[in-house]
Short mmCIF file of C-alpha atoms and ligand atoms in Angstrom, two decimals:
data_model
loop_
_atom_site.label_atom_id
_atom_site.label_comp_id
_atom_site.label_asym_id
_atom_site.label_seq_id
_atom_site.Cartn_x
_atom_site.Cartn_y
_atom_site.Cartn_z
CA MET A 205 -45.08 -47.27 -87.03
CA LEU A 206 -48.75 -49.44 -88.06
CA THR A 207 -48.78 -51.27 -84.76
CA LYS A 208 -51.65 -53.23 -84.77
CA LYS A 209 -52.76 -52.48 -88.34
CA PHE A 210 -54.75 -55.38 -89.45
CA ILE A 211 -54.36 -54.43 -93.44
CA THR A 212 -55.42 -57.37 -96.04
CA LEU A 213 -53.69 -56.91 -99.43
CA GLY A 214 -56.05 -57.84 -102.14
CA ILE A 215 -53.49 -58.91 -105.21
CA THR A 216 -55.32 -59.63 -108.51
CA GLY A 217 -53.05 -60.89 -111.93
CA GLY A 218 -51.01 -57.81 -113.55
CA ILE A 219 -47.51 -58.62 -114.80
CA ALA A 220 -46.95 -55.98 -111.22
CA ALA A 221 -47.78 -58.33 -108.43
CA TYR A 222 -44.68 -58.96 -107.88
CA LYS A 223 -44.32 -55.49 -107.31
CA ALA A 224 -46.91 -56.28 -103.51
CA ALA A 225 -43.58 -58.67 -103.11
CA GLU A 226 -42.11 -55.66 -101.06
CA LEU A 227 -44.82 -54.04 -100.60
CA ALA A 228 -46.02 -56.51 -98.38
CA SER A 229 -43.29 -56.66 -96.52
CA THR A 230 -42.53 -52.86 -96.25
CA LEU A 231 -46.04 -52.82 -93.88
CA ASN A 232 -45.21 -56.13 -91.95
CA GLN A 233 -41.89 -54.42 -90.87
CA ALA A 234 -43.70 -51.03 -90.26
CA GLY A 235 -45.81 -53.59 -87.87
CA ALA A 236 -48.86 -54.67 -89.42
CA GLU A 237 -50.09 -57.44 -89.04
CA VAL A 238 -51.24 -58.31 -93.04
CA HIS A 239 -53.42 -60.94 -94.98
CA VAL A 240 -53.05 -61.58 -98.84
CA ILE A 241 -56.01 -62.49 -100.68
CA MET A 242 -54.73 -64.25 -104.53
CA THR A 243 -57.06 -64.14 -106.84
CA ARG A 244 -57.02 -67.78 -108.89
CA ALA A 245 -54.88 -64.95 -112.03
CA ALA A 246 -52.31 -63.37 -109.92
CA GLN A 247 -50.86 -67.27 -108.68
CA LYS A 248 -50.14 -67.49 -112.18
CA PHE A 249 -47.40 -64.91 -111.59
CA ILE A 250 -46.52 -65.27 -107.88
CA ARG A 251 -46.78 -67.98 -105.44
CA PRO A 252 -49.01 -67.73 -102.59
CA VAL A 253 -45.33 -68.32 -99.97
CA THR A 254 -43.84 -65.53 -101.24
CA PHE A 255 -46.35 -63.71 -99.18
CA GLN A 256 -46.61 -66.71 -96.45
CA ALA A 257 -42.79 -65.96 -96.06
CA LEU A 258 -42.38 -61.87 -96.11
CA THR A 259 -45.53 -62.25 -93.83
CA GLY A 260 -45.51 -64.92 -91.37
CA GLN A 261 -49.35 -65.20 -92.11
CA PRO A 262 -51.88 -67.38 -93.61
CA VAL A 263 -52.12 -66.77 -97.65
CA HIS A 264 -56.38 -66.24 -98.60
CA THR A 265 -56.66 -68.10 -102.20
CA ALA A 266 -60.39 -70.27 -100.87
CA MET A 267 -63.53 -68.72 -100.85
CA PHE A 268 -64.60 -71.77 -98.20
CA THR A 269 -61.78 -71.59 -95.77
CA ARG A 270 -63.15 -71.17 -92.01
CA LEU A 271 -61.36 -69.75 -90.40
CA THR A 272 -61.39 -68.50 -87.23
CA GLY A 273 -65.07 -70.49 -84.95
CA TRP A 274 -67.37 -70.13 -87.38
CA ARG A 275 -67.19 -67.13 -89.20
CA VAL A 276 -66.97 -67.49 -93.02
CA ALA A 277 -62.96 -65.96 -94.70
CA HIS A 278 -64.22 -63.21 -96.77
CA ILE A 279 -66.46 -61.78 -93.56
CA ASP A 280 -63.45 -62.75 -91.75
CA LEU A 281 -60.86 -60.04 -93.56
CA ALA A 282 -63.59 -57.78 -94.32
CA THR A 283 -65.04 -56.79 -90.75
CA ARG A 284 -60.99 -57.06 -89.06
CA SER A 285 -59.74 -54.75 -92.20
CA ASP A 286 -58.91 -51.46 -91.02
CA LEU A 287 -57.46 -50.81 -95.02
CA ILE A 288 -58.15 -53.10 -97.87
CA VAL A 289 -55.52 -52.09 -100.66
CA ILE A 290 -55.43 -54.18 -103.99
CA VAL A 291 -52.00 -53.54 -105.74
CA PRO A 292 -51.68 -54.14 -108.61
CA ALA A 293 -55.95 -53.86 -110.12
CA THR A 294 -56.16 -54.99 -112.67
CA ALA A 295 -59.04 -54.05 -115.63
CA ASN A 296 -60.76 -56.94 -113.54
CA ILE A 297 -61.12 -56.31 -109.88
CA LEU A 298 -62.24 -52.81 -111.43
CA GLY A 299 -64.99 -53.86 -113.06
CA LYS A 300 -66.45 -56.71 -111.42
CA LEU A 301 -66.64 -53.54 -108.43
CA ALA A 302 -67.94 -50.75 -110.56
CA HIS A 303 -70.28 -53.48 -110.55
CA GLY A 304 -71.18 -55.70 -107.42
CA ILE A 305 -70.05 -59.26 -108.44
CA ALA A 306 -68.32 -60.89 -106.11
CA ASP A 307 -67.07 -64.58 -107.50
CA ASP A 308 -63.74 -65.45 -105.29
CA LEU A 309 -62.87 -64.19 -102.13
CA LEU A 310 -61.43 -60.96 -102.98
CA SER A 311 -64.80 -59.62 -104.46
CA THR A 312 -67.23 -60.56 -101.44
CA THR A 313 -64.74 -59.72 -99.38
CA LEU A 314 -64.30 -55.90 -101.30
CA LEU A 315 -68.17 -56.15 -100.82
CA ALA A 316 -68.12 -56.49 -97.73
CA ALA A 317 -66.35 -54.34 -96.63
CA THR A 318 -66.66 -51.21 -95.15
CA CYS A 319 -62.53 -49.93 -94.36
CA PRO A 320 -61.06 -47.50 -96.38
CA VAL A 321 -60.22 -49.56 -99.08
CA LEU A 322 -57.25 -48.22 -102.50
CA LEU A 323 -56.91 -50.26 -104.94
CA CYS A 324 -53.68 -49.00 -107.28
CA PRO A 325 -54.32 -49.90 -110.89
CA ALA A 326 -51.86 -51.54 -113.11
CA MET A 327 -52.72 -53.01 -117.26
CA ASN A 328 -51.99 -52.13 -120.20
CA THR A 329 -52.36 -48.36 -121.64
CA GLY A 330 -55.06 -49.17 -124.11
CA MET A 331 -56.97 -51.44 -121.12
CA TYR A 332 -56.60 -48.20 -119.20
CA GLN A 333 -57.25 -45.80 -121.67
CA ASN A 334 -60.51 -48.14 -122.86
CA PRO A 335 -63.69 -45.65 -121.43
CA ILE A 336 -65.23 -48.61 -119.48
CA VAL A 337 -62.30 -48.83 -117.57
CA GLN A 338 -62.68 -45.16 -116.76
CA GLU A 339 -66.50 -45.25 -116.26
CA ASN A 340 -65.80 -48.08 -113.75
CA ILE A 341 -62.48 -45.96 -113.05
CA SER A 342 -64.57 -42.36 -112.05
CA ARG A 343 -67.79 -44.93 -110.79
CA LEU A 344 -65.48 -46.57 -108.53
CA LYS A 345 -64.48 -42.82 -106.81
CA GLU A 346 -67.76 -41.72 -106.54
CA LEU A 347 -68.78 -44.19 -104.24
CA GLY A 348 -65.28 -43.39 -102.17
CA TYR A 349 -63.04 -45.48 -102.89
CA TYR A 350 -59.52 -44.32 -102.80
CA ILE A 351 -57.09 -44.75 -106.46
CA ILE A 352 -53.97 -44.25 -106.81
CA GLU A 353 -53.60 -43.16 -110.81
CA PRO A 354 -50.96 -45.34 -112.15
CA ALA A 355 -47.54 -43.14 -113.79
CA THR A 356 -46.48 -43.52 -117.00
CA GLY A 357 -43.57 -44.74 -118.84
CA TRP A 358 -42.68 -48.53 -120.06
CA LEU A 359 -44.70 -51.28 -119.56
CA ALA A 360 -44.37 -54.99 -119.82
CA CYS A 361 -46.14 -55.50 -122.66
CA GLY A 362 -43.19 -52.72 -124.58
CA GLN A 363 -45.49 -50.09 -124.83
CA GLU A 364 -44.46 -46.78 -122.78
CA GLY A 365 -47.75 -44.49 -122.03
CA PRO A 366 -50.21 -44.71 -118.64
CA GLY A 367 -50.18 -47.87 -116.65
CA ARG A 368 -47.31 -48.91 -114.63
CA LEU A 369 -48.01 -49.29 -111.22
CA PRO A 370 -47.25 -46.48 -108.91
CA ALA A 371 -43.88 -46.11 -106.92
CA LEU A 372 -44.09 -48.07 -104.09
CA ASP A 373 -43.35 -45.23 -101.48
CA LEU A 374 -45.97 -43.34 -102.58
CA ILE A 375 -48.47 -46.92 -102.30
CA PHE A 376 -47.08 -46.82 -98.77
CA ASN A 377 -47.07 -43.08 -97.74
CA GLN A 378 -50.98 -43.28 -98.63
CA ILE A 379 -51.61 -46.37 -96.61
CA LYS A 380 -49.70 -44.95 -93.91
CA ASP A 381 -52.46 -41.48 -94.87
CA LEU A 382 -55.24 -43.61 -94.43
CA LEU A 383 -54.95 -45.22 -91.47
CA MET A 384 -54.08 -42.00 -89.46
CA LYS A 385 -57.49 -39.78 -91.17
CA THR A 386 -59.37 -43.66 -89.66
CA ASN A 387 -57.44 -42.92 -86.01
CA GLU A 388 -58.43 -39.27 -85.64
CA VAL A 389 -60.49 -38.16 -83.20
CA ASP A 390 -61.50 -35.02 -85.89
CA PHE A 391 -62.82 -37.88 -89.19
CA GLN A 392 -66.22 -37.57 -90.19
CA PRO A 393 -66.81 -40.61 -92.21
CA GLY A 394 -70.50 -40.97 -92.55
CA ARG A 395 -70.56 -37.01 -92.48
CA SER A 396 -71.44 -35.51 -96.20
CA ASP A 397 -72.49 -32.19 -96.03
CA TRP A 398 -70.51 -31.25 -98.96
CA GLN A 399 -71.66 -33.76 -101.28
CA GLY A 400 -72.58 -33.16 -104.22
CA LEU A 401 -68.91 -29.23 -104.36
CA THR A 402 -66.57 -28.98 -105.87
CA VAL A 403 -63.27 -27.39 -104.05
CA MET A 404 -60.46 -26.72 -105.16
CA VAL A 405 -57.24 -26.97 -103.42
CA THR A 406 -53.91 -25.31 -104.60
CA ALA A 407 -50.95 -26.39 -101.93
CA GLY A 408 -47.95 -26.44 -101.90
CA GLY A 409 -44.94 -24.06 -102.67
CA THR A 410 -44.36 -22.64 -106.79
CA ARG A 411 -40.43 -23.09 -107.93
CA GLU A 412 -39.31 -20.54 -110.20
CA PRO A 413 -36.25 -21.63 -111.96
CA LEU A 414 -33.13 -20.17 -112.45
CA ASP A 415 -30.98 -22.36 -114.87
CA PRO A 416 -31.40 -26.53 -115.05
CA ILE A 417 -30.50 -26.50 -112.10
CA ARG A 418 -31.59 -23.88 -108.78
CA HIS A 419 -34.66 -22.89 -108.24
CA ILE A 420 -36.28 -20.15 -106.34
CA SER A 421 -39.10 -21.35 -104.00
CA ASN A 422 -40.40 -21.01 -99.99
CA ARG A 423 -40.88 -23.22 -97.90
CA SER A 424 -44.37 -24.30 -97.94
CA SER A 425 -44.98 -28.32 -97.42
CA GLY A 426 -47.70 -28.92 -98.84
CA LYS A 427 -48.95 -29.88 -95.12
CA MET A 428 -52.10 -27.07 -94.71
CA GLY A 429 -54.14 -28.08 -98.29
CA TYR A 430 -53.34 -30.85 -98.03
CA ALA A 431 -55.73 -31.73 -95.19
CA LEU A 432 -57.86 -29.32 -96.81
CA VAL A 433 -58.33 -31.49 -98.88
CA ARG A 434 -59.13 -35.22 -97.22
CA ALA A 435 -61.28 -33.12 -94.89
CA ALA A 436 -63.10 -32.07 -97.99
CA LEU A 437 -63.34 -35.48 -100.00
CA SER A 438 -64.05 -37.35 -96.99
CA ARG A 439 -66.81 -35.36 -96.56
CA GLY A 440 -67.99 -36.44 -100.10
CA ALA A 441 -66.73 -33.45 -101.92
CA ARG A 442 -65.83 -33.62 -105.54
CA VAL A 443 -61.57 -32.22 -105.10
CA ILE A 444 -59.33 -30.96 -107.69
CA LEU A 445 -55.94 -31.01 -105.88
CA ILE A 446 -53.49 -28.03 -108.54
CA SER A 447 -50.02 -28.19 -106.34
CA ALA A 448 -46.76 -27.17 -106.54
CA PRO A 449 -43.97 -29.33 -104.86
CA THR A 450 -44.48 -30.51 -101.38
CA ALA A 451 -43.04 -32.59 -98.81
CA VAL A 452 -45.83 -35.05 -98.31
CA SER A 453 -48.07 -37.19 -100.79
CA PRO A 454 -50.64 -36.17 -101.85
CA PRO A 455 -53.95 -37.91 -101.12
CA ALA A 456 -55.55 -40.48 -102.85
CA GLY A 457 -59.27 -40.13 -104.23
CA ALA A 458 -58.98 -36.62 -105.18
CA LYS A 459 -58.13 -35.06 -109.67
CA VAL A 460 -53.84 -34.13 -108.82
CA ILE A 461 -52.92 -31.46 -110.82
CA TRP A 462 -49.22 -31.18 -110.62
CA VAL A 463 -47.74 -27.38 -111.02
CA GLU A 464 -44.25 -26.36 -110.35
CA ARG A 465 -44.60 -22.16 -111.82
CA THR A 466 -46.31 -19.42 -110.38
CA LYS A 467 -47.79 -19.56 -114.29
CA GLU A 468 -48.26 -23.09 -115.06
CA MET A 469 -50.26 -22.35 -111.94
CA TYR A 470 -52.33 -19.93 -112.71
CA GLU A 471 -53.32 -21.41 -115.67
CA GLN A 472 -54.38 -24.43 -114.42
CA VAL A 473 -56.21 -22.53 -111.53
CA LEU A 474 -58.21 -20.46 -114.21
CA THR A 475 -58.62 -23.42 -116.72
CA HIS A 476 -61.12 -25.42 -113.40
CA PHE A 477 -62.57 -22.56 -112.59
CA SER A 478 -65.55 -22.23 -113.34
CA GLN A 479 -66.18 -25.77 -112.14
CA ALA A 480 -65.37 -25.13 -107.54
CA ASP A 481 -67.65 -24.10 -106.33
CA VAL A 482 -65.04 -23.33 -103.74
CA VAL A 483 -61.19 -22.52 -103.57
CA PHE A 484 -58.56 -22.87 -101.26
CA LYS A 485 -55.49 -21.59 -102.19
CA ALA A 486 -53.81 -22.97 -99.49
CA ALA A 487 -50.28 -22.50 -101.88
CA ALA A 488 -47.08 -20.36 -101.31
CA VAL A 489 -47.26 -18.56 -104.21
CA ALA A 490 -43.96 -16.93 -105.67
CA ASP A 491 -43.92 -12.79 -106.50
CA TYR A 492 -41.43 -12.92 -108.88
CA SER A 493 -40.09 -15.15 -111.26
CA PRO A 494 -35.74 -14.42 -112.52
CA ARG A 495 -37.39 -12.41 -115.99
CA PHE A 496 -34.49 -14.86 -117.75
CA THR A 497 -34.25 -19.12 -116.92
CA ALA A 498 -30.45 -20.74 -118.36
CA ASN A 499 -30.56 -22.49 -120.44
CA GLN A 500 -26.77 -23.81 -119.24
CA LYS A 501 -25.87 -24.46 -115.27
CA ILE A 502 -24.95 -20.57 -113.77
CA LYS A 503 -20.88 -20.29 -113.27
CA LYS A 504 -19.35 -18.56 -110.79
CA LYS A 505 -17.40 -15.27 -111.50
CA ASP A 506 -18.29 -11.89 -110.17
CA GLU A 507 -18.35 -11.34 -105.91
CA VAL A 508 -21.78 -9.55 -106.84
CA TYR A 509 -24.46 -11.43 -108.87
CA LEU A 510 -27.08 -9.85 -110.48
CA LEU A 511 -30.36 -11.57 -110.61
CA GLU A 512 -33.13 -9.59 -111.87
CA LEU A 513 -37.00 -11.06 -111.31
CA GLU A 514 -40.41 -10.03 -112.68
CA LYS A 515 -43.66 -10.53 -111.10
CA THR A 516 -46.05 -13.29 -112.19
CA PRO A 517 -49.41 -12.72 -111.79
CA ASP A 518 -51.73 -13.07 -108.65
CA ILE A 519 -53.66 -16.07 -109.04
CA LEU A 520 -56.06 -15.01 -106.83
CA PHE A 521 -56.30 -11.09 -107.62
CA GLU A 522 -57.69 -12.70 -111.03
CA LEU A 523 -60.11 -15.59 -108.92
CA GLY A 524 -61.70 -12.60 -106.76
CA GLN A 525 -62.67 -10.40 -110.42
CA ARG A 526 -63.81 -14.07 -112.02
CA LYS A 527 -65.57 -14.54 -109.69
CA GLN A 528 -69.45 -16.09 -110.04
CA LEU A 529 -72.45 -15.54 -107.12
CA HIS A 530 -71.68 -18.88 -106.32
CA GLN A 531 -68.60 -19.47 -106.06
CA ILE A 532 -66.37 -18.83 -102.25
CA LEU A 533 -62.76 -18.03 -102.99
CA VAL A 534 -60.79 -18.78 -99.76
CA GLY A 535 -57.35 -17.10 -99.47
CA PHE A 536 -54.49 -18.06 -97.11
CA ALA A 537 -51.71 -15.33 -94.84
CA ALA A 538 -48.72 -16.70 -93.73
CA GLU A 539 -47.95 -13.73 -92.21
CA THR A 540 -44.48 -12.47 -89.68
CA GLU A 541 -45.27 -9.32 -88.45
CA ASN A 542 -48.96 -7.16 -88.45
CA LEU A 543 -50.97 -10.15 -88.94
CA GLU A 544 -54.70 -8.59 -88.51
CA GLU A 545 -53.42 -5.23 -91.16
CA ASN A 546 -51.60 -7.24 -93.86
CA ALA A 547 -54.58 -10.21 -93.51
CA ARG A 548 -57.11 -7.43 -94.46
CA ARG A 549 -55.71 -5.79 -97.41
CA LYS A 550 -55.62 -8.68 -98.71
CA LEU A 551 -58.94 -9.73 -97.81
CA ALA A 552 -60.40 -6.89 -99.62
CA GLN A 553 -57.95 -6.18 -102.28
CA LYS A 554 -59.15 -9.95 -104.06
CA ASN A 555 -62.55 -9.49 -103.24
CA LEU A 556 -62.31 -12.27 -101.22
CA ASP A 557 -65.89 -14.42 -98.08
CA LEU A 558 -62.28 -15.56 -96.19
CA ILE A 559 -58.88 -15.06 -95.63
CA VAL A 560 -57.19 -17.59 -93.49
CA ALA A 561 -54.44 -15.89 -91.03
CA ASN A 562 -51.00 -17.41 -89.58
CA ASP A 563 -48.27 -15.84 -87.49
CA VAL A 564 -45.67 -18.35 -88.62
CA THR A 565 -42.96 -16.92 -86.34
CA GLN A 566 -44.56 -17.84 -83.61
CA PRO A 567 -44.10 -22.38 -82.44
CA GLY A 568 -46.64 -24.64 -83.80
CA SER A 569 -47.64 -22.35 -86.89
CA GLY A 570 -44.87 -22.30 -88.89
CA PHE A 571 -44.33 -24.20 -92.40
CA GLY A 572 -43.75 -27.82 -92.45
CA GLN A 573 -45.28 -27.91 -88.80
CA ASP A 574 -48.53 -30.10 -88.67
CA THR A 575 -50.21 -27.89 -85.98
CA ASN A 576 -50.99 -24.28 -87.15
CA ILE A 577 -52.61 -21.20 -85.10
CA VAL A 578 -54.32 -18.83 -87.01
CA LYS A 579 -57.11 -16.14 -87.10
CA ILE A 580 -60.76 -16.53 -89.61
CA ILE A 581 -61.38 -12.88 -91.13
CA TYR A 582 -64.32 -12.72 -92.67
CA PRO A 583 -64.83 -9.17 -94.81
CA ASP A 584 -67.27 -7.55 -92.54
CA GLY A 585 -64.39 -7.38 -89.70
CA LYS A 586 -65.66 -10.24 -87.59
CA ILE A 587 -62.11 -12.26 -86.70
CA ILE A 588 -63.04 -15.36 -84.95
CA SER A 589 -59.19 -16.40 -83.52
CA LEU A 590 -58.02 -20.89 -83.50
CA PRO A 591 -55.65 -21.92 -80.65
CA GLN A 592 -53.58 -24.32 -81.71
CA MET A 593 -54.46 -27.35 -83.49
CA GLU A 594 -53.86 -30.54 -86.43
CA LYS A 595 -54.03 -29.13 -88.97
CA THR A 596 -56.45 -32.13 -89.80
CA ALA A 597 -58.26 -30.68 -87.29
CA LEU A 598 -57.93 -26.68 -88.56
CA ALA A 599 -58.80 -27.76 -91.91
CA HIS A 600 -62.02 -29.52 -90.36
CA ARG A 601 -62.95 -26.20 -88.79
CA ILE A 602 -62.17 -24.47 -91.49
CA LEU A 603 -65.26 -26.38 -93.69
CA ASP A 604 -67.92 -26.26 -90.57
CA LEU A 605 -67.74 -22.24 -91.43
CA VAL A 606 -66.95 -21.78 -94.96
CA LEU A 607 -70.16 -24.06 -95.74
CA PRO A 608 -72.32 -21.66 -94.42
CA LEU A 609 -71.46 -18.87 -96.27
CA ARG A 610 -72.33 -20.64 -99.56
CA VAL A 611 -76.27 -21.15 -97.93
CA LYS A 612 -76.24 -17.27 -97.79
CA LYS A 613 -75.07 -16.29 -100.75
N1 CTP B 137 -51.83 -15.68 -103.59
C1 CTP B 137 -51.80 -15.64 -105.24
N2 CTP B 137 -50.90 -15.27 -106.16
C2 CTP B 137 -49.97 -15.12 -105.79
C3 CTP B 137 -49.40 -15.05 -104.97
C4 CTP B 137 -50.26 -14.82 -103.62
O1 CTP B 137 -52.58 -16.80 -105.84
N3 CTP B 137 -48.89 -14.78 -107.00
C5 CTP B 137 -52.37 -15.70 -102.17
C6 CTP B 137 -51.76 -16.94 -102.24
O2 CTP B 137 -52.30 -18.98 -102.23
C7 CTP B 137 -52.76 -16.12 -100.56
C8 CTP B 137 -52.91 -15.39 -100.98
O3 CTP B 137 -52.89 -15.51 -102.05
O4 CTP B 137 -54.26 -17.49 -100.57
C9 CTP B 137 -51.99 -14.44 -99.99
O5 CTP B 137 -50.65 -15.30 -100.77
P1 CTP B 137 -48.97 -13.88 -99.68
O6 CTP B 137 -48.38 -14.56 -100.84
O7 CTP B 137 -49.32 -14.34 -98.75
O8 CTP B 137 -49.49 -12.69 -100.17
P2 CTP B 137 -49.71 -11.69 -101.51
O9 CTP B 137 -50.88 -11.30 -101.69
O10 CTP B 137 -47.91 -12.75 -102.04
O11 CTP B 137 -49.00 -10.19 -100.80
P3 CTP B 137 -47.02 -10.15 -98.91
O12 CTP B 137 -46.11 -11.19 -100.30
O13 CTP B 137 -47.45 -9.14 -100.24
O14 CTP B 137 -47.15 -10.36 -98.61
#
């Protein structure tokens, strides 16, 4: 899966350093060539020999070791890496990177690198919430570093709160995502035509609970919404992602707000709407919710069970009512019949600037797939019919079409 990928795994001095061993092994098993750099403090928590055994490569700890020919270690690792991931990233390395300090092998490698860099902060809650650390994290995000927010829970220092290293499968999925992105022909690094814009994306399928065990939902995988998030981030936008449950991990670099029910999505979307220049409403939203949610598991009794449902708020309709002149609203319509007619009606009713419509019954265009076949419809009736394409490529096409709409306004 990661064959021919050169990954530099940086380990800094936090208690979560021991978890980096499992990540090194997973990356190695996935076929990547993994080179580990350990800071002096990291070696107090775990020994280099562990990583040497897990990766089959020598572990880099010193600044002035010559690797191949005349290349020094930090330049060699920086230029050969397809990706650098720091697990865990301490407050110290975040601070150094945010301010351009290069005083050891890891910090010099980071400064010399041009590949994507994924930072996984883990530390005590007080340190993490310290405004200086938060300021450094914001600065690094602005500079294009990918950051996975730490998880909340029990910390080795005995406190509870944000600061735990995120689950390793989340980090691994993020690494795969970033490496795939740099592979894609349509990924346009260095293109920053969305810089300065704030984009709000909703993704996934909302869930309406019936009881503590069951819910009503839909087949949305979240892939289209997440592809838009990645494309917008890669072109310089700031992204707020309001995500219902999905089958895939969210891209790093966006501000992620998790929701479950339509009502929660409604509240979060409206709270953040004023910040958004463009909204992509890619989520598949439940239109009805059970009138009553049982506190206990519903037991089977009668042959027929009648469920009473009530309408949920139409989020996009509400945005259409509130939108300001500079804001662009892009809706999505997944249909099974009368594609154009239904999409046009939604475009008008919800006061949208563009609607992306697909017929989910067509092969290559259904839920959960990596491709889509869409028609993009404008308020003046113009239609662009696109052929089957990867959702990532489609996301860039949508961004290409939306940008001129802002200029027009
Ligand atoms: N949408 C929304 N809030 C809802 C329902 C839909 O914001 N309660 C948004 C979706 O995110 C999508 C667009 O409206 O961008 C169209 O969604 P869709 O489910 O296709 O349309 P509905 O308006 O729900 O109409 P219908 O279910 O009759 O097809």
